[in-house]
Amino acid sequence: MSDTDKTNPLRLAMGTEKPLPFSIPTCDSCSKPAVVQQAYSGRVLCGEHLCQMNRKKISKELRKQLVLKGKGQKTNIFVAISGGKDSAVLLESLVDILGKRPDIEITAGCVDEGIEGYRPPSLECARRLCEKLGVRFLTVPYTELGFVEMDEVARRLPMVTQQNKSASKMPCAYCGVFRRQGINHLAQLANADVIALGHNLDDMAQTVMMNITNGDLERTIRLAPHTARPAEGMAPRIVPLRWIPEQEIHLMAVHKELEIHHEECPHAQGALRWRTRDIVADLERDSPGTRHGLLKMADQIKSMRAQLDEAIGKSSSPMPNPTSCPTCGEMTSSATECKACQMKVDLGIV
Ligand code: SF4
Ligand SMILES: [Zn+2]
Ligand SMILES: [Zn+2]
């Protein structure tokens, strides 16, 4: 038996001297069993070294994305959490990397969309994570923001789409818009200078892919992080996990023993993102590095726009500057009322 075999926990657990029908690869930094083989980088890593590597990536992103107020002033970071793995790893990492700094205050919060069987247990997970990490926790239900619960949105949708053919048929289209307002509301309560979101590499690559297929250049340019182009009147969003694949975030959450909620939202099925998720995953399998490529391309487009704006001395975006919605006061780039207010009308809320 080789040294590697002797330290293989699976073999020890099975108490067998016979060769196993398969072998578990070992970490390329130590002799522990690996939990991941990164096809995009060639690295093979155990849980501990995966966490170490990704901690460095998160720190590097924070140095690039997070602009502190400086001059003895405190920077308030609001972390949008959901009880799921991504935002749990994000919050734990931010507390680990920045938590002891006297010039940084971290607050976390979760929007309650009103989804029976899904939101109550995940909200509890989020609350307990904050308790464990010693972070202030905030929450707000959709009903308090003037919306209806998502279960009610889903119930009304068939009627809405029958009356208005241009209204979106997918619950997530409404939820995404309402949740953005919910996060802004919580960030204001926390007096936030920056909003941190738990988007991982897969989320970001899927978004870029959807923007490409929609021909939506402006949405790509407005993608977070907003460090270089903060929108007026809005706390800039940062995405420190953006280079870390979803699978690795999950492994990190398991290695760090973070309590997370695993269930999928019952309204998620059928959303365009699900189809894009499969396409991006297939491309990544056939051609490792595809997700990184999509994100790098979006970064290059953003950088080209910034250079153009600098050269001509003004914004070249065809989108108007955000103004406050005449109905609810939220910042919007729409010429009339904001998307949330339009959707409320579609849903018969007002
Ligand atoms: S899956 Fe869709 S409906 Fe469910 S919480 Fe997410 S955005 Fe909302
Ligand atoms: Zn290792
Ligand atoms: Zn509005």
mmCIF file of C-alpha atoms and ligand atoms in Angstrom:
data_model
loop_
_atom_site.group_PDB
_atom_site.id
_atom_site.type_symbol
_atom_site.label_atom_id
_atom_site.label_comp_id
_atom_site.label_asym_id
_atom_site.label_seq_id
_atom_site.Cartn_x
_atom_site.Cartn_y
_atom_site.Cartn_z
ATOM 1 C CA MET A 1 0.000 0.000 0.000
ATOM 2 C CA SER A 2 1.380 3.428 -0.873
ATOM 3 C CA ASP A 3 1.521 6.296 1.676
ATOM 4 C CA THR A 4 -1.402 7.896 -0.122
ATOM 5 C CA ASP A 5 -3.469 4.728 0.209
ATOM 6 C CA LYS A 6 -2.680 4.546 3.936
ATOM 7 C CA THR A 7 -4.053 8.050 4.515
ATOM 8 C CA ASN A 8 -7.061 7.493 2.294
ATOM 9 C CA PRO A 9 -10.009 7.781 4.714
ATOM 10 C CA LEU A 10 -12.250 5.760 2.457
ATOM 11 C CA ARG A 11 -9.867 2.785 2.576
ATOM 12 C CA LEU A 12 -9.439 3.152 6.358
ATOM 13 C CA ALA A 13 -13.198 3.366 6.830
ATOM 14 C CA MET A 14 -13.688 0.245 4.748
ATOM 15 C CA GLY A 15 -10.913 -1.522 6.686
ATOM 16 C CA THR A 16 -9.716 -3.295 3.544
ATOM 17 C CA GLU A 17 -6.254 -4.176 2.344
ATOM 18 C CA LYS A 18 -7.564 -4.955 -1.137
ATOM 19 C CA PRO A 19 -7.215 -2.287 -3.826
ATOM 20 C CA LEU A 20 -10.346 -0.175 -4.232
ATOM 21 C CA PRO A 21 -12.057 -0.250 -7.655
ATOM 22 C CA PHE A 22 -11.310 3.484 -7.933
ATOM 23 C CA SER A 23 -8.814 5.845 -6.359
ATOM 24 C CA ILE A 24 -9.443 9.212 -4.750
ATOM 25 C CA PRO A 25 -6.966 11.798 -6.067
ATOM 26 C CA THR A 26 -4.913 13.633 -3.478
ATOM 27 C CA CYS A 27 -4.501 17.382 -3.077
ATOM 28 C CA ASP A 28 -1.588 18.803 -5.080
ATOM 29 C CA SER A 29 -0.554 20.923 -2.060
ATOM 30 C CA CYS A 30 -0.739 18.239 0.651
ATOM 31 C CA SER A 31 -1.450 14.525 0.884
ATOM 32 C CA LYS A 32 -5.094 14.807 1.959
ATOM 33 C CA PRO A 33 -7.867 13.452 -0.279
ATOM 34 C CA ALA A 34 -8.986 16.038 -2.838
ATOM 35 C CA VAL A 35 -12.528 17.393 -2.951
ATOM 36 C CA VAL A 36 -12.221 19.111 -6.326
ATOM 37 C CA GLN A 37 -10.375 18.844 -9.630
ATOM 38 C CA GLN A 38 -10.401 22.233 -11.328
ATOM 39 C CA ALA A 39 -10.536 21.453 -15.041
ATOM 40 C CA TYR A 40 -10.147 25.193 -15.785
ATOM 41 C CA SER A 41 -6.837 25.469 -13.869
ATOM 42 C CA GLY A 42 -5.482 21.921 -13.616
ATOM 43 C CA ARG A 43 -5.355 22.153 -9.786
ATOM 44 C CA VAL A 44 -6.471 19.297 -7.515
ATOM 45 C CA LEU A 45 -7.327 20.484 -3.999
ATOM 46 C CA CYS A 46 -8.484 19.309 -0.588
ATOM 47 C CA GLY A 47 -11.143 21.290 1.307
ATOM 48 C CA GLU A 48 -8.600 23.275 3.289
ATOM 49 C CA HIS A 49 -6.468 24.308 0.316
ATOM 50 C CA LEU A 50 -9.571 25.085 -1.762
ATOM 51 C CA CYS A 51 -10.727 27.470 0.998
ATOM 52 C CA GLN A 52 -7.244 29.011 1.231
ATOM 53 C CA MET A 53 -7.040 29.570 -2.529
ATOM 54 C CA ASN A 54 -10.512 31.084 -2.720
ATOM 55 C CA ARG A 55 -9.908 33.280 0.339
ATOM 56 C CA LYS A 56 -7.002 34.821 -1.612
ATOM 57 C CA LYS A 57 -9.273 35.351 -4.645
ATOM 58 C CA ILE A 58 -11.923 37.044 -2.463
ATOM 59 C CA SER A 59 -9.310 39.281 -0.781
ATOM 60 C CA LYS A 60 -7.950 40.278 -4.190
ATOM 61 C CA GLU A 61 -11.443 41.127 -5.452
ATOM 62 C CA LEU A 62 -12.142 43.161 -2.306
ATOM 63 C CA ARG A 63 -8.960 45.174 -2.891
ATOM 64 C CA LYS A 64 -10.198 45.920 -6.428
ATOM 65 C CA GLN A 65 -13.919 46.404 -5.776
ATOM 66 C CA LEU A 66 -14.295 47.872 -2.281
ATOM 67 C CA VAL A 67 -13.629 51.591 -2.017
ATOM 68 C CA LEU A 68 -13.394 52.696 1.612
ATOM 69 C CA LYS A 69 -14.432 56.166 2.726
ATOM 70 C CA GLY A 70 -11.046 56.770 4.398
ATOM 71 C CA LYS A 71 -10.008 59.751 6.559
ATOM 72 C CA GLY A 72 -11.093 58.044 9.805
ATOM 73 C CA GLN A 73 -14.646 57.463 8.540
ATOM 74 C CA LYS A 74 -16.451 54.138 8.861
ATOM 75 C CA THR A 75 -17.545 52.303 5.694
ATOM 76 C CA ASN A 76 -20.835 50.424 6.137
ATOM 77 C CA ILE A 77 -21.149 47.248 4.080
ATOM 78 C CA PHE A 78 -24.600 45.707 3.716
ATOM 79 C CA VAL A 79 -24.446 42.011 2.796
ATOM 80 C CA ALA A 80 -27.563 40.642 1.089
ATOM 81 C CA ILE A 81 -28.031 37.099 2.373
ATOM 82 C CA SER A 82 -30.628 34.420 1.635
ATOM 83 C CA GLY A 83 -29.851 31.442 3.868
ATOM 84 C CA GLY A 84 -28.228 29.736 0.841
ATOM 85 C CA LYS A 85 -24.612 28.707 0.299
ATOM 86 C CA ASP A 86 -23.379 31.664 -1.777
ATOM 87 C CA SER A 87 -24.356 34.454 0.564
ATOM 88 C CA ALA A 88 -23.348 32.356 3.613
ATOM 89 C CA VAL A 89 -19.819 31.927 2.208
ATOM 90 C CA LEU A 90 -19.765 35.621 1.264
ATOM 91 C CA LEU A 91 -20.749 36.826 4.746
ATOM 92 C CA GLU A 92 -18.396 34.401 6.519
ATOM 93 C CA SER A 93 -15.526 35.481 4.239
ATOM 94 C CA LEU A 94 -16.196 39.208 4.722
ATOM 95 C CA VAL A 95 -16.296 38.784 8.504
ATOM 96 C CA ASP A 96 -13.096 36.697 8.327
ATOM 97 C CA ILE A 97 -11.215 39.153 6.071
ATOM 98 C CA LEU A 98 -12.617 42.530 7.191
ATOM 99 C CA GLY A 99 -14.479 41.878 10.453
ATOM 100 C CA LYS A 100 -11.770 43.140 12.799
ATOM 101 C CA ARG A 101 -11.179 46.423 11.009
ATOM 102 C CA PRO A 102 -12.347 49.415 13.041
ATOM 103 C CA ASP A 103 -13.117 51.394 9.858
ATOM 104 C CA ILE A 104 -15.611 48.819 8.521
ATOM 105 C CA GLU A 105 -19.088 47.902 9.788
ATOM 106 C CA ILE A 106 -20.848 44.827 8.390
ATOM 107 C CA THR A 107 -24.645 44.384 8.490
ATOM 108 C CA ALA A 108 -26.539 41.549 6.788
ATOM 109 C CA GLY A 109 -30.151 41.237 5.731
ATOM 110 C CA CYS A 110 -32.605 38.990 3.950
ATOM 111 C CA VAL A 111 -35.701 40.009 1.999
ATOM 112 C CA ASP A 112 -38.763 37.876 2.797
ATOM 113 C CA GLU A 113 -40.512 37.244 -0.544
ATOM 114 C CA GLY A 114 -43.396 35.320 1.036
ATOM 115 C CA ILE A 115 -42.792 31.817 -0.352
ATOM 116 C CA GLU A 116 -44.307 29.122 1.827
ATOM 117 C CA GLY A 117 -42.090 26.178 2.717
ATOM 118 C CA TYR A 118 -38.999 27.879 1.257
ATOM 119 C CA ARG A 119 -38.475 31.296 2.789
ATOM 120 C CA PRO A 120 -39.279 30.654 6.494
ATOM 121 C CA PRO A 121 -36.596 27.925 6.974
ATOM 122 C CA SER A 122 -34.000 29.775 4.855
ATOM 123 C CA LEU A 123 -34.697 33.002 6.755
ATOM 124 C CA GLU A 124 -34.011 31.126 9.984
ATOM 125 C CA CYS A 125 -30.707 29.824 8.547
ATOM 126 C CA ALA A 126 -29.736 33.385 7.635
ATOM 127 C CA ARG A 127 -30.655 34.656 11.096
ATOM 128 C CA ARG A 128 -28.660 31.912 12.852
ATOM 129 C CA LEU A 129 -25.606 32.513 10.633
ATOM 130 C CA CYS A 130 -25.621 36.188 11.649
ATOM 131 C CA GLU A 131 -25.972 35.236 15.311
ATOM 132 C CA LYS A 132 -23.008 32.860 15.017
ATOM 133 C CA LEU A 133 -20.854 35.489 13.272
ATOM 134 C CA GLY A 134 -21.970 38.340 15.550
ATOM 135 C CA VAL A 135 -23.431 40.378 12.662
ATOM 136 C CA ARG A 136 -26.556 42.568 12.904
ATOM 137 C CA PHE A 137 -29.424 40.988 10.946
ATOM 138 C CA LEU A 138 -32.261 42.839 9.185
ATOM 139 C CA THR A 139 -35.275 41.558 7.284
ATOM 140 C CA VAL A 140 -38.285 43.012 5.466
ATOM 141 C CA PRO A 141 -41.309 41.234 3.921
ATOM 142 C CA TYR A 142 -42.580 42.120 0.422
ATOM 143 C CA THR A 143 -45.913 43.158 1.950
ATOM 144 C CA GLU A 144 -44.185 45.883 3.992
ATOM 145 C CA LEU A 145 -42.671 47.253 0.760
ATOM 146 C CA GLY A 146 -46.098 47.600 -0.884
ATOM 147 C CA PHE A 147 -45.862 44.370 -2.947
ATOM 148 C CA VAL A 148 -47.768 41.116 -2.485
ATOM 149 C CA GLU A 149 -46.179 37.829 -1.429
ATOM 150 C CA MET A 150 -44.592 35.803 -4.249
ATOM 151 C CA ASP A 151 -47.038 32.920 -3.730
ATOM 152 C CA GLU A 152 -49.814 35.437 -4.464
ATOM 153 C CA VAL A 153 -47.918 36.806 -7.518
ATOM 154 C CA ALA A 154 -47.692 33.248 -8.899
ATOM 155 C CA ARG A 155 -51.414 32.730 -8.235
ATOM 156 C CA ARG A 156 -52.344 35.952 -10.085
ATOM 157 C CA LEU A 157 -49.989 35.430 -13.071
ATOM 158 C CA PRO A 158 -52.265 33.358 -15.370
ATOM 159 C CA MET A 159 -54.953 36.049 -15.106
ATOM 160 C CA VAL A 160 -52.428 38.873 -15.556
ATOM 161 C CA THR A 161 -50.857 37.380 -18.692
ATOM 162 C CA GLN A 162 -54.293 36.700 -20.163
ATOM 163 C CA GLN A 163 -55.235 40.379 -19.776
ATOM 164 C CA ASN A 164 -51.853 41.787 -20.762
ATOM 165 C CA LYS A 165 -49.950 39.775 -23.377
ATOM 166 C CA SER A 166 -46.740 41.754 -22.835
ATOM 167 C CA ALA A 167 -46.672 41.056 -19.068
ATOM 168 C CA SER A 168 -43.970 38.611 -17.997
ATOM 169 C CA LYS A 169 -45.136 35.025 -17.439
ATOM 170 C CA MET A 170 -42.351 34.055 -15.022
ATOM 171 C CA PRO A 171 -42.601 34.694 -11.267
ATOM 172 C CA CYS A 172 -38.829 35.320 -11.115
ATOM 173 C CA ALA A 173 -39.170 38.374 -13.403
ATOM 174 C CA TYR A 174 -41.346 40.058 -10.731
ATOM 175 C CA CYS A 175 -39.379 38.680 -7.809
ATOM 176 C CA GLY A 176 -36.063 39.956 -9.162
ATOM 177 C CA VAL A 177 -37.399 43.499 -9.514
ATOM 178 C CA PHE A 178 -39.144 43.499 -6.115
ATOM 179 C CA ARG A 179 -36.144 41.973 -4.359
ATOM 180 C CA ARG A 180 -33.846 44.671 -5.754
ATOM 181 C CA GLN A 181 -36.050 47.258 -4.044
ATOM 182 C CA GLY A 182 -36.074 45.145 -0.875
ATOM 183 C CA ILE A 183 -32.282 45.029 -0.819
ATOM 184 C CA ASN A 184 -32.109 48.802 -1.390
ATOM 185 C CA HIS A 185 -34.555 49.284 1.492
ATOM 186 C CA LEU A 186 -32.493 47.141 3.880
ATOM 187 C CA ALA A 187 -29.270 48.807 2.712
ATOM 188 C CA GLN A 188 -30.785 52.206 3.541
ATOM 189 C CA LEU A 189 -31.783 50.944 7.002
ATOM 190 C CA ALA A 190 -28.172 49.836 7.482
ATOM 191 C CA ASN A 191 -26.960 53.222 6.218
ATOM 192 C CA ALA A 192 -24.873 51.266 3.720
ATOM 193 C CA ASP A 193 -22.130 52.748 1.563
ATOM 194 C CA VAL A 194 -21.722 49.480 -0.325
ATOM 195 C CA ILE A 195 -23.966 46.471 -1.007
ATOM 196 C CA ALA A 196 -22.243 43.066 -1.224
ATOM 197 C CA LEU A 197 -23.954 40.333 -3.257
ATOM 198 C CA GLY A 198 -23.124 36.602 -3.335
ATOM 199 C CA HIS A 199 -23.086 36.086 -7.118
ATOM 200 C CA ASN A 200 -20.703 33.274 -8.065
ATOM 201 C CA LEU A 201 -18.886 32.625 -11.360
ATOM 202 C CA ASP A 202 -21.732 30.521 -12.762
ATOM 203 C CA ASP A 203 -24.335 33.229 -11.950
ATOM 204 C CA MET A 204 -22.194 35.904 -13.597
ATOM 205 C CA ALA A 205 -21.438 33.812 -16.713
ATOM 206 C CA GLN A 206 -25.143 32.962 -17.105
ATOM 207 C CA THR A 207 -26.067 36.649 -16.855
ATOM 208 C CA VAL A 208 -23.489 37.607 -19.503
ATOM 209 C CA MET A 209 -24.760 34.797 -21.753
ATOM 210 C CA MET A 210 -28.390 35.945 -21.334
ATOM 211 C CA ASN A 211 -27.394 39.539 -22.101
ATOM 212 C CA ILE A 212 -25.603 38.371 -25.272
ATOM 213 C CA THR A 213 -28.582 36.364 -26.482
ATOM 214 C CA ASN A 214 -30.850 39.349 -25.706
ATOM 215 C CA GLY A 215 -28.453 41.732 -27.468
ATOM 216 C CA ASP A 216 -28.456 43.789 -24.277
ATOM 217 C CA LEU A 217 -25.146 45.662 -24.224
ATOM 218 C CA GLU A 218 -26.266 48.262 -21.658
ATOM 219 C CA ARG A 219 -27.216 45.612 -19.124
ATOM 220 C CA THR A 220 -23.740 44.077 -19.516
ATOM 221 C CA ILE A 221 -22.164 47.469 -18.889
ATOM 222 C CA ARG A 222 -24.305 47.954 -15.768
ATOM 223 C CA LEU A 223 -23.241 44.558 -14.336
ATOM 224 C CA ALA A 224 -21.762 44.635 -10.826
ATOM 225 C CA PRO A 225 -19.169 45.438 -9.558
ATOM 226 C CA HIS A 226 -20.054 49.108 -9.810
ATOM 227 C CA THR A 227 -16.742 50.325 -8.411
ATOM 228 C CA ALA A 228 -15.643 52.177 -11.562
ATOM 229 C CA ARG A 229 -19.140 53.482 -12.483
ATOM 230 C CA PRO A 230 -21.316 53.950 -9.378
ATOM 231 C CA ALA A 231 -24.838 55.057 -10.275
ATOM 232 C CA GLU A 232 -25.897 58.351 -8.770
ATOM 233 C CA GLY A 233 -27.994 58.051 -5.596
ATOM 234 C CA MET A 234 -27.407 54.297 -5.206
ATOM 235 C CA ALA A 235 -24.964 52.362 -3.022
ATOM 236 C CA PRO A 236 -22.590 50.568 -5.424
ATOM 237 C CA ARG A 237 -22.865 46.788 -5.530
ATOM 238 C CA ILE A 238 -19.802 44.589 -5.176
ATOM 239 C CA VAL A 239 -19.553 40.866 -6.036
ATOM 240 C CA PRO A 240 -16.444 39.443 -4.316
ATOM 241 C CA LEU A 241 -17.251 35.787 -5.208
ATOM 242 C CA ARG A 242 -17.536 36.463 -8.923
ATOM 243 C CA TRP A 243 -14.536 34.315 -9.963
ATOM 244 C CA ILE A 244 -15.465 31.313 -7.791
ATOM 245 C CA PRO A 245 -17.528 28.504 -9.386
ATOM 246 C CA GLU A 246 -20.791 27.512 -7.710
ATOM 247 C CA GLN A 247 -19.563 23.971 -7.005
ATOM 248 C CA GLU A 248 -16.536 25.327 -5.121
ATOM 249 C CA ILE A 249 -18.721 27.681 -3.058
ATOM 250 C CA HIS A 250 -20.775 24.667 -2.053
ATOM 251 C CA LEU A 251 -17.636 22.738 -1.073
ATOM 252 C CA MET A 252 -16.401 25.747 0.916
ATOM 253 C CA ALA A 253 -19.719 25.970 2.792
ATOM 254 C CA VAL A 254 -19.452 22.252 3.654
ATOM 255 C CA HIS A 255 -15.787 22.550 4.710
ATOM 256 C CA LYS A 256 -16.535 25.585 6.900
ATOM 257 C CA GLU A 257 -19.576 23.746 8.314
ATOM 258 C CA LEU A 258 -21.886 26.659 7.557
ATOM 259 C CA GLU A 259 -25.543 25.980 8.163
ATOM 260 C CA ILE A 260 -27.258 26.470 4.809
ATOM 261 C CA HIS A 261 -30.683 25.911 3.324
ATOM 262 C CA HIS A 262 -30.572 23.482 0.384
ATOM 263 C CA GLU A 263 -34.107 23.567 -1.041
ATOM 264 C CA GLU A 264 -34.869 25.240 -4.385
ATOM 265 C CA CYS A 265 -37.583 27.878 -4.567
ATOM 266 C CA PRO A 266 -40.811 26.266 -5.857
ATOM 267 C CA HIS A 267 -41.267 29.128 -8.385
ATOM 268 C CA ALA A 268 -37.802 28.750 -9.947
ATOM 269 C CA GLN A 269 -38.684 26.107 -12.549
ATOM 270 C CA GLY A 270 -39.107 27.318 -16.103
ATOM 271 C CA ALA A 271 -37.113 30.524 -15.664
ATOM 272 C CA LEU A 272 -34.856 31.428 -18.601
ATOM 273 C CA ARG A 273 -31.879 31.270 -16.246
ATOM 274 C CA TRP A 274 -32.398 27.525 -15.823
ATOM 275 C CA ARG A 275 -32.020 26.901 -19.548
ATOM 276 C CA THR A 276 -28.995 29.216 -19.714
ATOM 277 C CA ARG A 277 -27.522 27.404 -16.702
ATOM 278 C CA ASP A 278 -27.579 24.116 -18.649
ATOM 279 C CA ILE A 279 -26.073 25.697 -21.770
ATOM 280 C CA VAL A 280 -23.202 27.340 -19.853
ATOM 281 C CA ALA A 281 -22.577 24.112 -17.894
ATOM 282 C CA ASP A 282 -22.409 22.098 -21.157
ATOM 283 C CA LEU A 283 -20.000 24.602 -22.706
ATOM 284 C CA GLU A 284 -17.817 24.564 -19.578
ATOM 285 C CA ARG A 285 -17.711 20.751 -19.627
ATOM 286 C CA ASP A 286 -16.622 20.689 -23.274
ATOM 287 C CA SER A 287 -14.328 23.671 -23.028
ATOM 288 C CA PRO A 288 -13.109 24.389 -19.459
ATOM 289 C CA GLY A 289 -12.667 28.105 -18.848
ATOM 290 C CA THR A 290 -15.811 29.155 -20.759
ATOM 291 C CA ARG A 291 -17.310 30.831 -17.669
ATOM 292 C CA HIS A 292 -14.113 32.816 -17.067
ATOM 293 C CA GLY A 293 -14.101 33.775 -20.751
ATOM 294 C CA LEU A 294 -17.659 35.130 -20.654
ATOM 295 C CA LEU A 295 -16.899 37.230 -17.599
ATOM 296 C CA LYS A 296 -13.601 38.518 -18.991
ATOM 297 C CA MET A 297 -15.395 39.578 -22.156
ATOM 298 C CA ALA A 298 -17.952 41.531 -20.103
ATOM 299 C CA ASP A 299 -15.087 43.228 -18.212
ATOM 300 C CA GLN A 300 -13.454 44.197 -21.514
ATOM 301 C CA ILE A 301 -16.709 45.674 -22.831
ATOM 302 C CA LYS A 302 -17.106 47.692 -19.598
ATOM 303 C CA SER A 303 -13.530 48.907 -19.827
ATOM 304 C CA MET A 304 -13.925 49.943 -23.499
ATOM 305 C CA ARG A 305 -17.052 51.960 -22.623
ATOM 306 C CA ALA A 306 -15.184 53.646 -19.750
ATOM 307 C CA GLN A 307 -12.319 54.568 -22.108
ATOM 308 C CA LEU A 308 -14.748 55.951 -24.679
ATOM 309 C CA ASP A 309 -16.531 58.057 -22.035
ATOM 310 C CA GLU A 310 -13.195 59.392 -20.829
ATOM 311 C CA ALA A 311 -12.099 60.249 -24.379
ATOM 312 C CA ILE A 312 -15.285 62.183 -25.214
ATOM 313 C CA GLY A 313 -15.621 63.644 -21.697
ATOM 314 C CA LYS A 314 -19.227 62.490 -21.135
ATOM 315 C CA SER A 315 -21.352 59.379 -20.865
ATOM 316 C CA SER A 316 -21.884 57.664 -24.218
ATOM 317 C CA SER A 317 -24.671 55.491 -22.808
ATOM 318 C CA PRO A 318 -28.012 55.851 -24.614
ATOM 319 C CA MET A 319 -29.681 55.222 -21.246
ATOM 320 C CA PRO A 320 -30.860 58.308 -19.344
ATOM 321 C CA ASN A 321 -29.247 59.038 -15.973
ATOM 322 C CA PRO A 322 -31.212 57.435 -13.129
ATOM 323 C CA THR A 323 -33.909 59.649 -11.655
ATOM 324 C CA SER A 324 -36.310 58.994 -8.815
ATOM 325 C CA CYS A 325 -39.576 57.256 -9.762
ATOM 326 C CA PRO A 326 -42.507 59.733 -9.604
ATOM 327 C CA THR A 327 -44.671 57.087 -7.900
ATOM 328 C CA CYS A 328 -42.435 55.394 -5.297
ATOM 329 C CA GLY A 329 -39.271 57.529 -5.221
ATOM 330 C CA GLU A 330 -36.894 54.631 -6.021
ATOM 331 C CA MET A 331 -34.038 55.398 -8.423
ATOM 332 C CA THR A 332 -34.819 54.264 -11.974
ATOM 333 C CA SER A 333 -33.439 54.697 -15.488
ATOM 334 C CA SER A 334 -36.971 54.456 -16.903
ATOM 335 C CA ALA A 335 -38.396 57.637 -18.449
ATOM 336 C CA THR A 336 -41.717 57.069 -16.649
ATOM 337 C CA GLU A 337 -42.294 55.100 -13.437
ATOM 338 C CA CYS A 338 -39.948 52.337 -12.266
ATOM 339 C CA LYS A 339 -40.285 48.695 -13.279
ATOM 340 C CA ALA A 340 -41.614 47.673 -9.836
ATOM 341 C CA CYS A 341 -44.431 50.236 -10.069
ATOM 342 C CA GLN A 342 -45.287 49.060 -13.624
ATOM 343 C CA MET A 343 -45.405 45.468 -12.393
ATOM 344 C CA LYS A 344 -47.625 46.421 -9.461
ATOM 345 C CA VAL A 345 -50.118 47.815 -11.962
ATOM 346 C CA ASP A 346 -49.916 44.589 -14.045
ATOM 347 C CA LEU A 347 -50.560 42.513 -10.912
ATOM 348 C CA GLY A 348 -53.497 44.686 -9.855
ATOM 349 C CA ILE A 349 -51.782 45.689 -6.590
ATOM 350 C CA VAL A 350 -52.632 49.391 -7.058
HETATM 351 S S1 SF4 B 1 -36.420 31.507 -7.743
HETATM 352 FE FE1 SF4 B 1 -37.521 33.231 -8.602
HETATM 353 S S2 SF4 B 1 -39.376 33.432 -7.361
HETATM 354 FE FE2 SF4 B 1 -37.970 32.112 -6.222
HETATM 355 S S3 SF4 B 1 -36.890 33.496 -4.836
HETATM 356 FE FE3 SF4 B 1 -35.635 33.311 -6.702
HETATM 357 S S4 SF4 B 1 -36.289 35.013 -8.019
HETATM 358 FE FE4 SF4 B 1 -37.857 34.749 -6.396
HETATM 359 ZN ZN ZN B 2 -4.479 20.146 0.619
HETATM 360 ZN ZN ZN B 3 -41.634 53.203 -8.590
#
